[in-house]
Short mmCIF file of C-alpha atoms and ligand atoms in Angstrom, two decimals:
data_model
loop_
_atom_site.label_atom_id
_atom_site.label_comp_id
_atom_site.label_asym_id
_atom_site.label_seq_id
_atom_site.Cartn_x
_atom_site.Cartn_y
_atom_site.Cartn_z
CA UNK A 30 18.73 -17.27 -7.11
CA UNK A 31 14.85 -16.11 -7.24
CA UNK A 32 14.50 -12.21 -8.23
CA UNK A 33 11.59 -10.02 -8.51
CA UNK A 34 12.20 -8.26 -11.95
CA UNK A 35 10.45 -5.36 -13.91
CA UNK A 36 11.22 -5.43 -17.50
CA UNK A 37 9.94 -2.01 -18.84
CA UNK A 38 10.18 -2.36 -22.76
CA UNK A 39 7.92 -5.25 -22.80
CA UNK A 40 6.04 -4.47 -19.60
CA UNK A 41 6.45 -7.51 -17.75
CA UNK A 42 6.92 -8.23 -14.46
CA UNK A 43 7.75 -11.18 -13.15
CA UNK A 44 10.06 -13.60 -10.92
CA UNK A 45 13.54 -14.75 -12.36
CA UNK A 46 16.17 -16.37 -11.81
CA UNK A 47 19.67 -14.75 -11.61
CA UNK A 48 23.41 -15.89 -11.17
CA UNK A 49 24.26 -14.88 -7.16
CA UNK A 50 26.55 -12.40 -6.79
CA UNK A 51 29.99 -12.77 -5.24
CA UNK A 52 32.27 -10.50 -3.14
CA UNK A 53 34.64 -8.92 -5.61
CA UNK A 54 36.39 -6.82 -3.85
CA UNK A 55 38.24 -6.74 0.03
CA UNK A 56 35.37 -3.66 1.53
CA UNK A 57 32.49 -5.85 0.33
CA UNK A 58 29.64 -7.71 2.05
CA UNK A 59 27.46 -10.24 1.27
CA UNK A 60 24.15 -10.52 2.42
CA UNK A 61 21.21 -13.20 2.59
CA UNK A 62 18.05 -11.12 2.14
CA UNK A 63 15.60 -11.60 5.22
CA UNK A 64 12.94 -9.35 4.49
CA UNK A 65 11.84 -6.76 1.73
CA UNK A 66 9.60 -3.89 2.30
CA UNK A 67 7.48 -2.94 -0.71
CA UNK A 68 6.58 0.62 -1.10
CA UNK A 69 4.44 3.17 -3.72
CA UNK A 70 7.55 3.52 -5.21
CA UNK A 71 7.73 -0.25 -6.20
CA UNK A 72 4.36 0.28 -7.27
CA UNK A 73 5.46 2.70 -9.89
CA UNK A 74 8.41 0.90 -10.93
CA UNK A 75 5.95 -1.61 -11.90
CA UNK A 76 3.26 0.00 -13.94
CA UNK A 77 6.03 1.13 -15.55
CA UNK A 78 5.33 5.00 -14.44
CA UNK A 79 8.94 5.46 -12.60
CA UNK A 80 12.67 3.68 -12.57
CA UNK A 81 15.29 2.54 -14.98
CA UNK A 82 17.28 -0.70 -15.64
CA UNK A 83 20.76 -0.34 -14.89
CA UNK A 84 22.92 0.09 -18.73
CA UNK A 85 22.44 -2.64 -20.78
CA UNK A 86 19.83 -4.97 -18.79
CA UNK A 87 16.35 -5.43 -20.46
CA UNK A 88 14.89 -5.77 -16.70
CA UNK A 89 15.72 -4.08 -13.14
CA UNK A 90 15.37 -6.08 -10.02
CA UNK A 91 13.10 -3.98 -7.74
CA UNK A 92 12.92 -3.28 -3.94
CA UNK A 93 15.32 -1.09 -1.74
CA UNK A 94 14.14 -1.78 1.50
CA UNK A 95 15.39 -4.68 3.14
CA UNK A 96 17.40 -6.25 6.10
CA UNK A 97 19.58 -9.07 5.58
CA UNK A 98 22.40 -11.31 7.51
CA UNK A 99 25.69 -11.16 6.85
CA UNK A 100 27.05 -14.64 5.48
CA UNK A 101 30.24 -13.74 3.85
CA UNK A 102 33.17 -10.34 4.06
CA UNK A 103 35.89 -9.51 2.30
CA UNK A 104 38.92 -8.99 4.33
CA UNK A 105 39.38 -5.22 4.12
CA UNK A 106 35.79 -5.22 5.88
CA UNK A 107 36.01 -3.44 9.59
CA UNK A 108 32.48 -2.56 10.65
CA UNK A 109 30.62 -6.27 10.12
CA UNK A 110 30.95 -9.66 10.87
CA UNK A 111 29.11 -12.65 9.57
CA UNK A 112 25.51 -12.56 11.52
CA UNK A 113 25.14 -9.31 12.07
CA UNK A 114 22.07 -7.72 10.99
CA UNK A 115 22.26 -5.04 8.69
CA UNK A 116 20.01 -2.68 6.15
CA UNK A 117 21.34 -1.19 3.21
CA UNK A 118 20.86 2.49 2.22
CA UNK A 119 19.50 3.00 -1.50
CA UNK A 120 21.71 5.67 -3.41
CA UNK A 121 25.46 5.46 -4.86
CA UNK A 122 27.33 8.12 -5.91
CA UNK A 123 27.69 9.87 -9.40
CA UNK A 124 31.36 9.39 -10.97
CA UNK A 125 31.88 13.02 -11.72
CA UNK A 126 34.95 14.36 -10.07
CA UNK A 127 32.82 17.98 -9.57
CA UNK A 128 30.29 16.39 -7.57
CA UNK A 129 30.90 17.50 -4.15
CA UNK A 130 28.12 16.31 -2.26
CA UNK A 131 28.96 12.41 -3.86
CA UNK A 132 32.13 12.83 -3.06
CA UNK A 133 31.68 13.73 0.23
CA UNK A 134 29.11 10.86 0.67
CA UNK A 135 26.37 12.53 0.68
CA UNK A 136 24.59 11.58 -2.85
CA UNK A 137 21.71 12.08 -1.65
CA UNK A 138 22.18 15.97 -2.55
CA UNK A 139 24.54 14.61 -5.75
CA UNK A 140 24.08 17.52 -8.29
CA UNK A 141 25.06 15.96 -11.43
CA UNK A 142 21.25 13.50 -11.73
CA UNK A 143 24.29 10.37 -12.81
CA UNK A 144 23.46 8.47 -9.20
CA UNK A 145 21.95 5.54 -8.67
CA UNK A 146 19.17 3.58 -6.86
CA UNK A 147 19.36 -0.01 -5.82
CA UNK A 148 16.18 -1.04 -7.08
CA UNK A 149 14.73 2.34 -8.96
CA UNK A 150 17.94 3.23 -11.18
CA UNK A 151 20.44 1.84 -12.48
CA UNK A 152 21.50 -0.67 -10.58
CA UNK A 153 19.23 -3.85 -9.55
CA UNK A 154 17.73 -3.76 -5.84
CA UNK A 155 16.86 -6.05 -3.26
CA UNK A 156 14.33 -8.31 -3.68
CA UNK A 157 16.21 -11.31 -4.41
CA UNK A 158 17.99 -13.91 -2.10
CA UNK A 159 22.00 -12.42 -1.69
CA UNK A 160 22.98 -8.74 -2.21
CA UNK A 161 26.45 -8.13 -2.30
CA UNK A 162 27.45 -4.00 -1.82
CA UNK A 163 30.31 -1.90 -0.02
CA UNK A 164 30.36 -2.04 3.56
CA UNK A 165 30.09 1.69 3.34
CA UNK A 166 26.85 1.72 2.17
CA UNK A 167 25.53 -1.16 4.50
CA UNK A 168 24.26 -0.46 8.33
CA UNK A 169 24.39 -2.87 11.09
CA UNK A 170 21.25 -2.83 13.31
CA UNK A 171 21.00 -4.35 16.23
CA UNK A 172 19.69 -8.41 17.00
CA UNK A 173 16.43 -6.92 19.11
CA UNK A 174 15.40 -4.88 15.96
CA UNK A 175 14.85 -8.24 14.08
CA UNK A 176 11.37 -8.19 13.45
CA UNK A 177 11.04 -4.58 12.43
CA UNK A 178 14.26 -3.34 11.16
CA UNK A 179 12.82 -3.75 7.99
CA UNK A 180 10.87 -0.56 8.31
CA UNK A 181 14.57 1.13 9.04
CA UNK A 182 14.72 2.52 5.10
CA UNK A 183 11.00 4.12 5.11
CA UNK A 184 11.71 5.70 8.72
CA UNK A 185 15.11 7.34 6.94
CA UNK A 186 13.23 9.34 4.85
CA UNK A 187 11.54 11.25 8.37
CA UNK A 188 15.21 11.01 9.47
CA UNK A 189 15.84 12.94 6.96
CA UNK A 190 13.49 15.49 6.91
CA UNK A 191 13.87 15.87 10.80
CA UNK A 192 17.87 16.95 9.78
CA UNK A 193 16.73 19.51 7.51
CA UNK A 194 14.39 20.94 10.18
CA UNK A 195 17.38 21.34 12.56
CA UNK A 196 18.85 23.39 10.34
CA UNK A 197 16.28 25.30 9.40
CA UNK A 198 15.18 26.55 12.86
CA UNK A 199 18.57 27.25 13.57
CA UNK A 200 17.87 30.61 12.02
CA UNK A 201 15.35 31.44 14.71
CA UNK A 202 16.05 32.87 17.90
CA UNK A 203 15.94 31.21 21.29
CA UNK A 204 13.28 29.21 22.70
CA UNK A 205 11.60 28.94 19.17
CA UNK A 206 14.19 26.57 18.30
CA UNK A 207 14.46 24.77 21.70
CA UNK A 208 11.79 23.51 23.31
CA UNK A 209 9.55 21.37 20.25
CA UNK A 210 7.15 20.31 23.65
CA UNK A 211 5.57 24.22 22.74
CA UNK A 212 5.62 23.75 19.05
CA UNK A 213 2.53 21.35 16.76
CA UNK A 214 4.17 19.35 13.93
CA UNK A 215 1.14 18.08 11.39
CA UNK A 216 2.26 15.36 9.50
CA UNK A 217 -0.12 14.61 6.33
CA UNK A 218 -0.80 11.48 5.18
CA UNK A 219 -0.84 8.58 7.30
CA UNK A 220 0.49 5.64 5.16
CA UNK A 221 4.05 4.41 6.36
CA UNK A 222 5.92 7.11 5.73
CA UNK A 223 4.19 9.41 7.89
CA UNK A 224 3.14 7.23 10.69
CA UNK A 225 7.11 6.40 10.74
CA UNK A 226 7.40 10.37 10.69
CA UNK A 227 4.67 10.92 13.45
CA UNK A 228 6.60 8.24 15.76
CA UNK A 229 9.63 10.73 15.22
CA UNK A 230 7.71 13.84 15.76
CA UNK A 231 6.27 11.97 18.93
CA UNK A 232 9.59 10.54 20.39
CA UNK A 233 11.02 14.19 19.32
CA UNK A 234 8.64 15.86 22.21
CA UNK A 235 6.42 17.26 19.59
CA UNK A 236 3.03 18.16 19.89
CA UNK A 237 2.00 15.92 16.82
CA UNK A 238 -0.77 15.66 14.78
CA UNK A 239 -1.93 13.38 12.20
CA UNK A 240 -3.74 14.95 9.21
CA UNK A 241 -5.51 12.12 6.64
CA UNK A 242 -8.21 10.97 4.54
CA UNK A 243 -8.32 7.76 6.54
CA UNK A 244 -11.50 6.87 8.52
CA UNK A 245 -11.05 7.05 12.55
CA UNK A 246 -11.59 3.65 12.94
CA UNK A 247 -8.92 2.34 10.43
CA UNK A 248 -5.86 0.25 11.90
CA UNK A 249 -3.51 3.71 10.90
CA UNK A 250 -5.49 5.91 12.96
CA UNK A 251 -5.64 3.36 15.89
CA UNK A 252 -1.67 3.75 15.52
CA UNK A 253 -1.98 8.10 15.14
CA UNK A 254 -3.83 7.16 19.02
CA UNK A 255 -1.12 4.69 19.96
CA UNK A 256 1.78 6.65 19.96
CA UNK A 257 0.43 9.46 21.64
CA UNK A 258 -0.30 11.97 18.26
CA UNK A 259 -3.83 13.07 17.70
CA UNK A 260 -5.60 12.74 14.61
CA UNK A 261 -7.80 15.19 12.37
CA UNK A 262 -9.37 13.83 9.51
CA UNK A 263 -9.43 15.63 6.20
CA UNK A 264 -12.86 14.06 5.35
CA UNK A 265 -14.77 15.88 7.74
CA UNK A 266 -12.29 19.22 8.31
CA UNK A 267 -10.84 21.13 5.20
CA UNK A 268 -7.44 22.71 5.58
CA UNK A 269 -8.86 25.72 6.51
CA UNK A 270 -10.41 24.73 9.89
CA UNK A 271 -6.88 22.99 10.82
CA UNK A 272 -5.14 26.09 12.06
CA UNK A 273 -8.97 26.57 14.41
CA UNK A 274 -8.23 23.51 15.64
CA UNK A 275 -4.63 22.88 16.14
CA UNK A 276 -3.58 26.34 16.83
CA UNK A 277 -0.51 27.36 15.41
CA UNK A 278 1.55 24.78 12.91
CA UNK A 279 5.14 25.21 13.52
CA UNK A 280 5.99 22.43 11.47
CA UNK A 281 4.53 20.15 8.48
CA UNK A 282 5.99 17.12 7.22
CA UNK A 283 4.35 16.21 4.06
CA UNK A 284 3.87 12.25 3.49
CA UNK A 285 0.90 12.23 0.79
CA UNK A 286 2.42 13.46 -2.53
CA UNK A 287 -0.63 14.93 -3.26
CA UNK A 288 -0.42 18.60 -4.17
CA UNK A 289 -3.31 20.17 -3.61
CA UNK A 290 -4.07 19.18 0.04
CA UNK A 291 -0.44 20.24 1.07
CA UNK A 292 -0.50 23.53 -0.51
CA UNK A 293 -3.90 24.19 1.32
CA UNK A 294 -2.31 23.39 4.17
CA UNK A 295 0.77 24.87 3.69
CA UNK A 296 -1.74 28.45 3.55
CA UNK A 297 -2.55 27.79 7.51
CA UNK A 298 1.34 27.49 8.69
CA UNK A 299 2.40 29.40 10.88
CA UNK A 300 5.00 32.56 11.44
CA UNK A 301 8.59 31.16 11.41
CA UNK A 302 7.14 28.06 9.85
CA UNK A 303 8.71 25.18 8.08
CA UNK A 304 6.87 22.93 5.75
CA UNK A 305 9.07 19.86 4.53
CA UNK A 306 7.47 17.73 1.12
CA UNK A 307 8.17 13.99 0.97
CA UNK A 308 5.89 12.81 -1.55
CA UNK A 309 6.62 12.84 -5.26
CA UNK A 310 3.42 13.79 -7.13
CA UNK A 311 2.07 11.61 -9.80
CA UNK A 312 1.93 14.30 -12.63
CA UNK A 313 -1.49 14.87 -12.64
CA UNK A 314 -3.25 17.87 -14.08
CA UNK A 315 -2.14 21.47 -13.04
CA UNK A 316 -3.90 22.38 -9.82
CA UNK A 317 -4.97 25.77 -9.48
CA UNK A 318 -3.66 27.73 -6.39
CA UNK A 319 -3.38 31.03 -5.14
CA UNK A 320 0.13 32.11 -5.70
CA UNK A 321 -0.49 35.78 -4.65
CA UNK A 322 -1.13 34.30 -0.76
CA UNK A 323 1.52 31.96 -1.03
CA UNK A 324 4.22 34.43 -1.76
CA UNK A 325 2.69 36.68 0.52
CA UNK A 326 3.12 34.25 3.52
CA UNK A 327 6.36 32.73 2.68
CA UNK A 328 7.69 36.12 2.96
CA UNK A 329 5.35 37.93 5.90
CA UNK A 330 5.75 34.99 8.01
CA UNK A 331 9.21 34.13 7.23
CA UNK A 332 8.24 30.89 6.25
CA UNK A 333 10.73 27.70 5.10
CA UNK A 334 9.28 25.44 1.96
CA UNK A 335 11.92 22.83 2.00
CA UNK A 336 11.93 19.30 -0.45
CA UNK A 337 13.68 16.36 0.63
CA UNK A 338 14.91 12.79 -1.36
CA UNK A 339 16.60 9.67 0.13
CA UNK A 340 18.80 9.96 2.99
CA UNK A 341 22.72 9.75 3.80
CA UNK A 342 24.25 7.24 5.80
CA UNK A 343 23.83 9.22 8.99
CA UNK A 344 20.02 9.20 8.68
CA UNK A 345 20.22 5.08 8.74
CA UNK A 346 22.82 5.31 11.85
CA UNK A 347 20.27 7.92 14.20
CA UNK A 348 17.00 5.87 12.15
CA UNK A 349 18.37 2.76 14.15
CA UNK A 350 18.42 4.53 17.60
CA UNK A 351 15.07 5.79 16.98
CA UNK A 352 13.93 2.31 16.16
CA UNK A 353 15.52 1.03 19.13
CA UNK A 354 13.03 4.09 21.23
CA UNK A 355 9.95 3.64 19.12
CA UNK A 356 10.12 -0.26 19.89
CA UNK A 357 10.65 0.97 24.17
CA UNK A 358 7.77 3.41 23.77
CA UNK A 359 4.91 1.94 21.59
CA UNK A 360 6.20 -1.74 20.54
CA UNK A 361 2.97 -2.67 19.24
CA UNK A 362 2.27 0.15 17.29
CA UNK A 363 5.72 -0.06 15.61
CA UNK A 364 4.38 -4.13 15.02
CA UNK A 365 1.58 -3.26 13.33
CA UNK A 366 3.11 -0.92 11.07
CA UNK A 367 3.43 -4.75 9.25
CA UNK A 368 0.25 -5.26 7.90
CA UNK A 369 1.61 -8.49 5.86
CA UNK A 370 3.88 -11.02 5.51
CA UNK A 371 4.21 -12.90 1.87
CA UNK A 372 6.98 -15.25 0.28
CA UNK A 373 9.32 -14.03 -2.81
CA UNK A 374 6.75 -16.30 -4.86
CA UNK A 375 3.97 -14.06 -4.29
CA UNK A 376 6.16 -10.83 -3.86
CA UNK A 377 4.53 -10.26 -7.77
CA UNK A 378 0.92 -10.09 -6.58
CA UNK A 379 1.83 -8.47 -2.78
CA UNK A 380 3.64 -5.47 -5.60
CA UNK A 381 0.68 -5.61 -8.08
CA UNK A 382 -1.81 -5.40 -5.11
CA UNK A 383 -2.81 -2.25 -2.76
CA UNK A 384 -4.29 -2.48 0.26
CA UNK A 385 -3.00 -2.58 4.31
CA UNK A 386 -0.14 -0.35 5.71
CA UNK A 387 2.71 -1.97 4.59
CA UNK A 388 3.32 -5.21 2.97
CA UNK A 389 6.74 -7.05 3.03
CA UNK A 390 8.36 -10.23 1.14
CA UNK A 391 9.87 -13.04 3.65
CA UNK A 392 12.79 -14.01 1.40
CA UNK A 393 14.54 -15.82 3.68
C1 LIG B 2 13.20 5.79 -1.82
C2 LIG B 2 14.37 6.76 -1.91
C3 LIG B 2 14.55 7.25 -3.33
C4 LIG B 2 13.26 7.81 -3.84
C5 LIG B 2 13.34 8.37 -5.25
C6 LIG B 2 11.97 6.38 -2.45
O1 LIG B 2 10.96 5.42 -2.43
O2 LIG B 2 12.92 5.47 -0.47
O3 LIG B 2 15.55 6.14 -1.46
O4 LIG B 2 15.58 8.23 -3.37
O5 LIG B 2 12.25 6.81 -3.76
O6 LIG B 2 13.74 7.42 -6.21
ZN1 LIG B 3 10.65 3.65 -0.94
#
């Protein structure tokens, strides 16, 4: 079968072929890849910036977003049946006995660093022809999600985030926790990732606002308008104005990975504010910043800084129901979240390439 391949020492990438894999054991599923999403973590991956082969492979097969079909099960398998649609979730667990949060399933907070990523470490990914994992680590989505269930793995990592802010305004008292129809969420950064967040946000009750470089008339500002969020541009308005113009920021959900805009922004949150990174910063030069205010703030205004990576099983499961809501309230804004289609032949130039919102690989 065809795979899309990054071999790091000699800094190729290319299409290969591989043997398929086969069920091996009675929990596991196979799956015919239907779609891959390709994100800025792909693009890393591939210029060789970010991700590892798993042991003793010269290459790593890239992607971790995708939604297959079940063709095949072994027979201890409960929870899918040949034909069902289903996404699989990105991280497996460390080995080490001492890991609790592996061990409980969660390895997405595994504390030993030994996990690994379908597609980023260790372990090849997804955008090939057949996958074959655990049924634990596989989610079934339903037959109406078809044509954007796809964008189920990006969404997760808003999922996510929206699970840590539970539980971080569960310190506050009363209505401050309850009613999010009184409180602005900003999301920065309107590439997938936060336009998936802003939908949440949105469909959350939110007053939500969209905070980005891009122009107003760009295709992801026409889907800021779409769902109901408003957008301010950071062309024309520095952080400083935002607060002026917002009023207070109760909530930020980072989605740029670009330092220096989110820690001017994070200056104009408000009291009892949380501010939740997403983005992994390239390792650019040091930025300067004012520490002194920041410090000052986080502790006068009881404020939360809070990072977040991947997402459990449970984020996939609630990331589905969302899905289902998003494609009720705002179908065609979820569509054209899909700014290209391309086939596993040209999934090499659609990786190497920028450009639209996001691109994914017809496999099958
Ligand atoms: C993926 C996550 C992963 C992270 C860091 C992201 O692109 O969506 O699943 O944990 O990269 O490798
Ligand atoms: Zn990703």
């Amino acid at each position: 079968m065809k795979a899309l391949a990054v071999f790091p020492a000699s800094r190729e990438v290319r299409l290969i072929e591989q043997p398929e894999p086969v069920i091996a054991g009675p929990t596991e599923v196979k799956l015919r890849i239907l779609e891959a999403g390709i994100c800025g973590t792909d693009r890393e991956i591939t210029s060789f910036q970010y991700g590892t082969p798993p042991l003793n492979s010269p290459h790593l097969v890239i992607g971790h977003e995708a939604l297959g079909e079940v063709i095949d099960v072994g027979i201890g398998v409960t929870g899918l049946a040949r034909g069902d649609l289903a996404v699989l979730t990105v991280r497996r667990p460390c080995p080490h006995d001492t890991c609790a949060p592996c061990r409980k399933g969660r390895q997405d907070f595994c504390i030993t660093g030994d996990f690994t990523e379908r597609g980023i470490k260790g372990a090849h990914g997804f955008m090939t022809e057949f996958v074959v994992d655990d049924e634990r680590y596989i989610v079934k989505v339903p037959k109406e999600l078809r044509e954007v269930a796809v964008l189920l793995e990006p969404l997760t990592v808003g999922e996510k985030a929206a699970e840590q802010a539970r539980f971080l305004t569960q310190r506050l008292p009363g209505d401050l926790k309850d009613d999010p129809s009184q409180l602005n969420a900003v999301v920065l950064g309107a590439g997938p990732i936060g336009l998936l967040g802003a939908m949440k946000l949105v469909n959350g009750g939110f007053k939500t606002w969209v905070y980005s470089l891009d122009k107003a008339d760009s295709p992801n500002v026409k889907i800021v308008s779409a769902i109901g969020a408003r957008f301010v541009s950071s062309a024309e308005h520095p952080p400083a104005d935002l607060a002026k113009i917002i009023g207070n920021i109760s909530l930020v959900y980072e989605a740029t990975g670009a330092a220096k805009i989110s820690l001017d922004v994070l200056s104009v949150l408000s009291v009892n504010g949380v501010f939740i990174f997403t983005g992994v910063p390239g390792g650019r030069a040091p930025i300067e910043v004012d520490a002194e205010q920041i410090m000052r703030n986080l502790v006068l205004k009881n404020q939360v800084l809070c990072g977040t990576v991947n997402a459990g099983r449970a984020s996939f499961e609630e990331g589905v129901q969302d899905l289902g809501s998003f494609m009720q309230r705002f179908p065609a804004a979820v569509r054209a979240l899909i700014t290209a289609r391309m086939t596993l032949d040209d999934a090499r130039d659609a990786v190497l390439s920028r450009g639209g919102i996001k691109s994914v690989i017809k496999v099958a």
